[in-house]
JSON list of N, CA and C in Angstrom, two decimals:
[
{"chain": "A", "resi": 179, "resn": "MET", "atom": "N", "xyz": [0.65, -1.26, 0.01]},
{"chain": "A", "resi": 179, "resn": "MET", "atom": "CA", "xyz": [-0.27, -0.29, 0.05]},
{"chain": "A", "resi": 179, "resn": "MET", "atom": "C", "xyz": [1.35, 1.36, -0.31]},
{"chain": "A", "resi": 180, "resn": "PRO", "atom": "N", "xyz": [0.35, 1.91, -0.51]},
{"chain": "A", "resi": 180, "resn": "PRO", "atom": "CA", "xyz": [1.64, 3.70, -1.05]},
{"chain": "A", "resi": 180, "resn": "PRO", "atom": "C", "xyz": [1.62, 4.01, 0.27]},
{"chain": "A", "resi": 181, "resn": "SER", "atom": "N", "xyz": [2.32, 5.01, 0.73]},
{"chain": "A", "resi": 181, "resn": "SER", "atom": "CA", "xyz": [2.27, 5.60, 1.98]},
{"chain": "A", "resi": 181, "resn": "SER", "atom": "C", "xyz": [1.63, 7.08, 1.25]},
{"chain": "A", "resi": 182, "resn": "GLN", "atom": "N", "xyz": [1.10, 7.94, 2.35]},
{"chain": "A", "resi": 182, "resn": "GLN", "atom": "CA", "xyz": [0.07, 8.92, 1.76]},
{"chain": "A", "resi": 182, "resn": "GLN", "atom": "C", "xyz": [1.74, 9.33, 1.14]},
{"chain": "A", "resi": 183, "resn": "GLY", "atom": "N", "xyz": [2.37, 10.01, 0.99]},
{"chain": "A", "resi": 183, "resn": "GLY", "atom": "CA", "xyz": [3.10, 10.67, 0.60]},
{"chain": "A", "resi": 183, "resn": "GLY", "atom": "C", "xyz": [3.31, 10.33, -0.82]},
{"chain": "A", "resi": 184, "resn": "ASP", "atom": "N", "xyz": [3.38, 9.00, -0.54]},
{"chain": "A", "resi": 184, "resn": "ASP", "atom": "CA", "xyz": [3.41, 8.56, -2.77]},
{"chain": "A", "resi": 184, "resn": "ASP", "atom": "C", "xyz": [2.11, 8.70, -3.04]},
{"chain": "A", "resi": 185, "resn": "ALA", "atom": "N", "xyz": [0.87, 8.57, -2.71]},
{"chain": "A", "resi": 185, "resn": "ALA", "atom": "CA", "xyz": [-0.34, 9.07, -2.98]},
{"chain": "A", "resi": 185, "resn": "ALA", "atom": "C", "xyz": [-0.63, 10.51, -3.61]},
{"chain": "A", "resi": 186, "resn": "LEU", "atom": "N", "xyz": [0.59, 11.79, -2.93]},
{"chain": "A", "resi": 186, "resn": "LEU", "atom": "CA", "xyz": [-0.08, 12.87, -2.72]},
{"chain": "A", "resi": 186, "resn": "LEU", "atom": "C", "xyz": [0.99, 13.15, -3.92]},
{"chain": "A", "resi": 187, "resn": "GLN", "atom": "N", "xyz": [2.25, 13.05, -4.46]},
{"chain": "A", "resi": 187, "resn": "GLN", "atom": "CA", "xyz": [3.30, 12.67, -5.35]},
{"chain": "A", "resi": 187, "resn": "GLN", "atom": "C", "xyz": [2.54, 11.99, -6.75]},
{"chain": "A", "resi": 188, "resn": "GLN", "atom": "N", "xyz": [2.01, 11.11, -6.54]},
{"chain": "A", "resi": 188, "resn": "GLN", "atom": "CA", "xyz": [1.46, 10.64, -7.58]},
{"chain": "A", "resi": 188, "resn": "GLN", "atom": "C", "xyz": [0.04, 11.54, -8.01]},
{"chain": "A", "resi": 189, "resn": "THR", "atom": "N", "xyz": [-1.00, 11.87, -7.15]},
{"chain": "A", "resi": 189, "resn": "THR", "atom": "CA", "xyz": [-2.14, 12.96, -8.02]},
{"chain": "A", "resi": 189, "resn": "THR", "atom": "C", "xyz": [-1.34, 14.12, -8.95]},
{"chain": "A", "resi": 190, "resn": "ARG", "atom": "N", "xyz": [-0.34, 14.21, -8.02]},
{"chain": "A", "resi": 190, "resn": "ARG", "atom": "CA", "xyz": [-0.21, 15.60, -8.80]},
{"chain": "A", "resi": 190, "resn": "ARG", "atom": "C", "xyz": [1.00, 15.10, -9.73]},
{"chain": "A", "resi": 191, "resn": "THR", "atom": "N", "xyz": [1.66, 13.82, -10.26]},
{"chain": "A", "resi": 191, "resn": "THR", "atom": "CA", "xyz": [2.14, 13.45, -11.60]},
{"chain": "A", "resi": 191, "resn": "THR", "atom": "C", "xyz": [0.95, 13.23, -12.22]},
{"chain": "A", "resi": 192, "resn": "ASP", "atom": "N", "xyz": [-0.21, 13.07, -11.65]},
{"chain": "A", "resi": 192, "resn": "ASP", "atom": "CA", "xyz": [-0.83, 11.90, -12.81]},
{"chain": "A", "resi": 192, "resn": "ASP", "atom": "C", "xyz": [-1.72, 13.78, -13.85]},
{"chain": "A", "resi": 193, "resn": "TYR", "atom": "N", "xyz": [-2.10, 15.04, -12.78]},
{"chain": "A", "resi": 193, "resn": "TYR", "atom": "CA", "xyz": [-2.55, 16.01, -12.91]},
{"chain": "A", "resi": 193, "resn": "TYR", "atom": "C", "xyz": [-1.73, 16.72, -13.89]},
{"chain": "A", "resi": 194, "resn": "GLU", "atom": "N", "xyz": [-0.52, 17.01, -13.95]},
{"chain": "A", "resi": 194, "resn": "GLU", "atom": "CA", "xyz": [0.63, 18.09, -14.01]},
{"chain": "A", "resi": 194, "resn": "GLU", "atom": "C", "xyz": [1.08, 16.66, -15.78]},
{"chain": "A", "resi": 195, "resn": "HIS", "atom": "N", "xyz": [0.64, 15.55, -15.98]},
{"chain": "A", "resi": 195, "resn": "HIS", "atom": "CA", "xyz": [0.63, 14.21, -17.02]},
{"chain": "A", "resi": 195, "resn": "HIS", "atom": "C", "xyz": [-0.14, 14.89, -17.79]},
{"chain": "A", "resi": 196, "resn": "HIS", "atom": "N", "xyz": [-1.65, 15.05, -17.33]},
{"chain": "A", "resi": 196, "resn": "HIS", "atom": "CA", "xyz": [-2.87, 15.22, -18.46]},
{"chain": "A", "resi": 196, "resn": "HIS", "atom": "C", "xyz": [-3.24, 16.40, -19.07]},
{"chain": "A", "resi": 197, "resn": "MET", "atom": "N", "xyz": [-2.06, 17.90, -17.64]},
{"chain": "A", "resi": 197, "resn": "MET", "atom": "CA", "xyz": [-2.13, 19.02, -18.94]},
{"chain": "A", "resi": 197, "resn": "MET", "atom": "C", "xyz": [-1.34, 19.09, -19.49]},
{"chain": "A", "resi": 198, "resn": "GLN", "atom": "N", "xyz": [0.01, 18.50, -19.60]},
{"chain": "A", "resi": 198, "resn": "GLN", "atom": "CA", "xyz": [0.64, 18.77, -20.79]},
{"chain": "A", "resi": 198, "resn": "GLN", "atom": "C", "xyz": [0.28, 17.70, -22.63]},
{"chain": "A", "resi": 199, "resn": "THR", "atom": "N", "xyz": [-0.93, 16.40, -21.70]},
{"chain": "A", "resi": 199, "resn": "THR", "atom": "CA", "xyz": [-1.00, 15.39, -23.30]},
{"chain": "A", "resi": 199, "resn": "THR", "atom": "C", "xyz": [-2.28, 15.85, -23.59]},
{"chain": "A", "resi": 200, "resn": "CYS", "atom": "N", "xyz": [-3.34, 16.29, -22.57]},
{"chain": "A", "resi": 200, "resn": "CYS", "atom": "CA", "xyz": [-4.54, 16.39, -23.37]},
{"chain": "A", "resi": 200, "resn": "CYS", "atom": "C", "xyz": [-4.56, 17.83, -23.63]},
{"chain": "A", "resi": 201, "resn": "ARG", "atom": "N", "xyz": [-5.58, 17.62, -25.02]},
{"chain": "A", "resi": 201, "resn": "ARG", "atom": "CA", "xyz": [-5.72, 18.31, -26.20]},
{"chain": "A", "resi": 201, "resn": "ARG", "atom": "C", "xyz": [-5.44, 20.25, -25.33]},
{"chain": "A", "resi": 202, "resn": "GLN", "atom": "N", "xyz": [-6.74, 19.71, -24.86]},
{"chain": "A", "resi": 202, "resn": "GLN", "atom": "CA", "xyz": [-8.14, 21.01, -24.87]},
{"chain": "A", "resi": 202, "resn": "GLN", "atom": "C", "xyz": [-7.55, 21.67, -23.72]},
{"chain": "A", "resi": 203, "resn": "CYS", "atom": "N", "xyz": [-6.93, 21.13, -22.83]},
{"chain": "A", "resi": 203, "resn": "CYS", "atom": "CA", "xyz": [-6.03, 21.59, -21.57]},
{"chain": "A", "resi": 203, "resn": "CYS", "atom": "C", "xyz": [-4.67, 22.51, -22.18]},
{"chain": "A", "resi": 204, "resn": "HIS", "atom": "N", "xyz": [-4.45, 21.68, -22.96]},
{"chain": "A", "resi": 204, "resn": "HIS", "atom": "CA", "xyz": [-2.79, 22.31, -23.92]},
{"chain": "A", "resi": 204, "resn": "HIS", "atom": "C", "xyz": [-3.50, 23.42, -24.53]},
{"chain": "A", "resi": 205, "resn": "VAL", "atom": "N", "xyz": [-4.34, 23.70, -25.16]},
{"chain": "A", "resi": 205, "resn": "VAL", "atom": "CA", "xyz": [-4.41, 24.91, -26.25]},
{"chain": "A", "resi": 205, "resn": "VAL", "atom": "C", "xyz": [-5.26, 25.84, -25.30]},
{"chain": "A", "resi": 206, "resn": "ASP", "atom": "N", "xyz": [-6.12, 25.29, -24.64]},
{"chain": "A", "resi": 206, "resn": "ASP", "atom": "CA", "xyz": [-7.05, 26.64, -23.96]},
{"chain": "A", "resi": 206, "resn": "ASP", "atom": "C", "xyz": [-7.03, 26.76, -22.60]},
{"chain": "A", "resi": 207, "resn": "THR", "atom": "N", "xyz": [-7.35, 27.84, -22.18]},
{"chain": "A", "resi": 207, "resn": "THR", "atom": "CA", "xyz": [-7.15, 28.11, -20.76]},
{"chain": "A", "resi": 207, "resn": "THR", "atom": "C", "xyz": [-7.55, 27.69, -19.65]},
{"chain": "A", "resi": 208, "resn": "VAL", "atom": "N", "xyz": [-8.89, 26.72, -20.15]},
{"chain": "A", "resi": 208, "resn": "VAL", "atom": "CA", "xyz": [-9.74, 26.48, -19.13]},
{"chain": "A", "resi": 208, "resn": "VAL", "atom": "C", "xyz": [-9.61, 24.91, -19.68]},
{"chain": "A", "resi": 209, "resn": "PRO", "atom": "N", "xyz": [-8.97, 24.34, -18.19]},
{"chain": "A", "resi": 209, "resn": "PRO", "atom": "CA", "xyz": [-9.72, 22.98, -18.39]},
{"chain": "A", "resi": 209, "resn": "PRO", "atom": "C", "xyz": [-10.90, 22.44, -18.94]},
{"chain": "A", "resi": 210, "resn": "CYS", "atom": "N", "xyz": [-10.34, 21.08, -18.43]},
{"chain": "A", "resi": 210, "resn": "CYS", "atom": "CA", "xyz": [-11.58, 19.60, -18.84]},
{"chain": "A", "resi": 210, "resn": "CYS", "atom": "C", "xyz": [-12.19, 19.56, -17.64]},
{"chain": "A", "resi": 211, "resn": "ALA", "atom": "N", "xyz": [-12.66, 18.23, -17.58]},
{"chain": "A", "resi": 211, "resn": "ALA", "atom": "CA", "xyz": [-13.41, 17.96, -17.12]},
{"chain": "A", "resi": 211, "resn": "ALA", "atom": "C", "xyz": [-12.66, 17.04, -15.88]},
{"chain": "A", "resi": 212, "resn": "VAL", "atom": "N", "xyz": [-11.53, 16.62, -16.82]},
{"chain": "A", "resi": 212, "resn": "VAL", "atom": "CA", "xyz": [-10.83, 15.64, -16.20]},
{"chain": "A", "resi": 212, "resn": "VAL", "atom": "C", "xyz": [-9.80, 15.90, -15.51]},
{"chain": "A", "resi": 213, "resn": "ALA", "atom": "N", "xyz": [-9.40, 17.04, -16.20]},
{"chain": "A", "resi": 213, "resn": "ALA", "atom": "CA", "xyz": [-8.18, 18.23, -15.88]},
{"chain": "A", "resi": 213, "resn": "ALA", "atom": "C", "xyz": [-9.17, 18.85, -14.29]},
{"chain": "A", "resi": 214, "resn": "LYS", "atom": "N", "xyz": [-9.75, 18.97, -13.87]},
{"chain": "A", "resi": 214, "resn": "LYS", "atom": "CA", "xyz": [-10.67, 19.80, -12.79]},
{"chain": "A", "resi": 214, "resn": "LYS", "atom": "C", "xyz": [-10.33, 18.33, -11.80]},
{"chain": "A", "resi": 215, "resn": "HIS", "atom": "N", "xyz": [-10.83, 16.87, -12.29]},
{"chain": "A", "resi": 215, "resn": "HIS", "atom": "CA", "xyz": [-11.56, 16.04, -11.22]},
{"chain": "A", "resi": 215, "resn": "HIS", "atom": "C", "xyz": [-9.89, 15.48, -10.52]},
{"chain": "A", "resi": 216, "resn": "LEU", "atom": "N", "xyz": [-9.54, 15.46, -11.85]},
{"chain": "A", "resi": 216, "resn": "LEU", "atom": "CA", "xyz": [-7.42, 15.61, -11.43]},
{"chain": "A", "resi": 216, "resn": "LEU", "atom": "C", "xyz": [-7.22, 16.33, -10.39]},
{"chain": "A", "resi": 217, "resn": "LEU", "atom": "N", "xyz": [-7.43, 17.41, -10.47]},
{"chain": "A", "resi": 217, "resn": "LEU", "atom": "CA", "xyz": [-6.93, 18.80, -10.17]},
{"chain": "A", "resi": 217, "resn": "LEU", "atom": "C", "xyz": [-7.95, 18.53, -8.23]},
{"chain": "A", "resi": 218, "resn": "ARG", "atom": "N", "xyz": [-8.60, 18.31, -8.18]},
{"chain": "A", "resi": 218, "resn": "ARG", "atom": "CA", "xyz": [-9.69, 17.85, -7.32]},
{"chain": "A", "resi": 218, "resn": "ARG", "atom": "C", "xyz": [-8.71, 16.67, -6.24]},
{"chain": "A", "resi": 219, "resn": "LEU", "atom": "N", "xyz": [-8.72, 15.72, -6.40]},
{"chain": "A", "resi": 219, "resn": "LEU", "atom": "CA", "xyz": [-8.14, 15.23, -6.25]},
{"chain": "A", "resi": 219, "resn": "LEU", "atom": "C", "xyz": [-6.64, 14.99, -5.56]},
{"chain": "A", "resi": 220, "resn": "TYR", "atom": "N", "xyz": [-5.67, 16.17, -5.74]},
{"chain": "A", "resi": 220, "resn": "TYR", "atom": "CA", "xyz": [-4.24, 16.57, -5.35]},
{"chain": "A", "resi": 220, "resn": "TYR", "atom": "C", "xyz": [-4.49, 17.23, -4.76]},
{"chain": "A", "resi": 221, "resn": "ASN", "atom": "N", "xyz": [-5.67, 17.59, -5.10]},
{"chain": "A", "resi": 221, "resn": "ASN", "atom": "CA", "xyz": [-6.18, 19.00, -3.79]},
{"chain": "A", "resi": 221, "resn": "ASN", "atom": "C", "xyz": [-6.08, 17.58, -2.79]},
{"chain": "A", "resi": 222, "resn": "ASN", "atom": "N", "xyz": [-7.33, 17.32, -2.99]},
{"chain": "A", "resi": 222, "resn": "ASN", "atom": "CA", "xyz": [-7.97, 15.92, -1.57]},
{"chain": "A", "resi": 222, "resn": "ASN", "atom": "C", "xyz": [-6.36, 15.12, -0.84]},
{"chain": "A", "resi": 223, "resn": "ALA", "atom": "N", "xyz": [-5.63, 14.88, -1.62]},
{"chain": "A", "resi": 223, "resn": "ALA", "atom": "CA", "xyz": [-4.71, 14.13, -0.84]},
{"chain": "A", "resi": 223, "resn": "ALA", "atom": "C", "xyz": [-3.94, 15.32, -0.30]},
{"chain": "A", "resi": 224, "resn": "ARG", "atom": "N", "xyz": [-3.44, 16.52, -0.48]},
{"chain": "A", "resi": 224, "resn": "ARG", "atom": "CA", "xyz": [-2.36, 17.80, -0.42]},
{"chain": "A", "resi": 224, "resn": "ARG", "atom": "C", "xyz": [-3.19, 17.70, 1.23]},
{"chain": "A", "resi": 225, "resn": "ARG", "atom": "N", "xyz": [-4.73, 18.06, 1.00]},
{"chain": "A", "resi": 225, "resn": "ARG", "atom": "CA", "xyz": [-5.25, 19.04, 2.87]},
{"chain": "A", "resi": 225, "resn": "ARG", "atom": "C", "xyz": [-5.37, 17.43, 3.91]},
{"chain": "A", "resi": 226, "resn": "SER", "atom": "N", "xyz": [-4.94, 16.14, 3.32]},
{"chain": "A", "resi": 226, "resn": "SER", "atom": "CA", "xyz": [-5.25, 14.87, 4.15]},
{"chain": "A", "resi": 226, "resn": "SER", "atom": "C", "xyz": [-3.97, 14.52, 3.96]},
{"chain": "A", "resi": 227, "resn": "SER", "atom": "N", "xyz": [-2.61, 14.73, 3.51]},
{"chain": "A", "resi": 227, "resn": "SER", "atom": "CA", "xyz": [-1.09, 14.81, 3.94]},
{"chain": "A", "resi": 227, "resn": "SER", "atom": "C", "xyz": [-0.56, 15.26, 5.00]},
{"chain": "A", "resi": 228, "resn": "ALA", "atom": "N", "xyz": [-1.47, 16.67, 4.61]},
{"chain": "A", "resi": 228, "resn": "ALA", "atom": "CA", "xyz": [-1.70, 18.14, 5.97]},
{"chain": "A", "resi": 228, "resn": "ALA", "atom": "C", "xyz": [-1.59, 17.81, 7.11]},
{"chain": "A", "resi": 229, "resn": "GLN", "atom": "N", "xyz": [-3.04, 17.02, 7.01]},
{"chain": "A", "resi": 229, "resn": "GLN", "atom": "CA", "xyz": [-3.40, 16.90, 8.49]},
{"chain": "A", "resi": 229, "resn": "GLN", "atom": "C", "xyz": [-2.70, 16.14, 9.37]},
{"chain": "A", "resi": 230, "resn": "GLN", "atom": "N", "xyz": [-2.48, 15.01, 8.16]},
{"chain": "A", "resi": 230, "resn": "GLN", "atom": "CA", "xyz": [-1.19, 13.37, 9.17]},
{"chain": "A", "resi": 230, "resn": "GLN", "atom": "C", "xyz": [0.14, 14.32, 9.59]},
{"chain": "A", "resi": 231, "resn": "GLY", "atom": "N", "xyz": [1.15, 15.58, 9.16]},
{"chain": "A", "resi": 231, "resn": "GLY", "atom": "CA", "xyz": [1.84, 16.10, 9.14]},
{"chain": "A", "resi": 231, "resn": "GLY", "atom": "C", "xyz": [2.74, 15.29, 8.39]},
{"chain": "A", "resi": 232, "resn": "VAL", "atom": "N", "xyz": [2.98, 15.36, 7.16]},
{"chain": "A", "resi": 232, "resn": "VAL", "atom": "CA", "xyz": [3.46, 15.11, 5.69]},
{"chain": "A", "resi": 232, "resn": "VAL", "atom": "C", "xyz": [3.82, 16.50, 5.28]},
{"chain": "A", "resi": 233, "resn": "GLY", "atom": "N", "xyz": [5.41, 16.25, 5.09]},
{"chain": "A", "resi": 233, "resn": "GLY", "atom": "CA", "xyz": [5.43, 17.30, 4.51]},
{"chain": "A", "resi": 233, "resn": "GLY", "atom": "C", "xyz": [4.66, 17.85, 3.26]},
{"chain": "A", "resi": 234, "resn": "VAL", "atom": "N", "xyz": [4.68, 18.83, 2.72]},
{"chain": "A", "resi": 234, "resn": "VAL", "atom": "CA", "xyz": [4.23, 19.16, 1.45]},
{"chain": "A", "resi": 234, "resn": "VAL", "atom": "C", "xyz": [4.55, 20.61, 0.69]},
{"chain": "A", "resi": 235, "resn": "ARG", "atom": "N", "xyz": [4.98, 20.16, -0.37]},
{"chain": "A", "resi": 235, "resn": "ARG", "atom": "CA", "xyz": [6.05, 21.30, -1.18]},
{"chain": "A", "resi": 235, "resn": "ARG", "atom": "C", "xyz": [4.91, 21.86, -1.58]}
]
């Protein structure tokens, strides 16, 4: 089972990868629905790790 820090890093990587590879997100300034969902997952992981005391950058 991945640690909280690993989950945070993975969600951030997923979001950044999507923003670079999604045609709509890359061209438009408005993120698509998938990007919004991935950002929400990243923010939830970040909040969770901050509550548990894991370092956040």
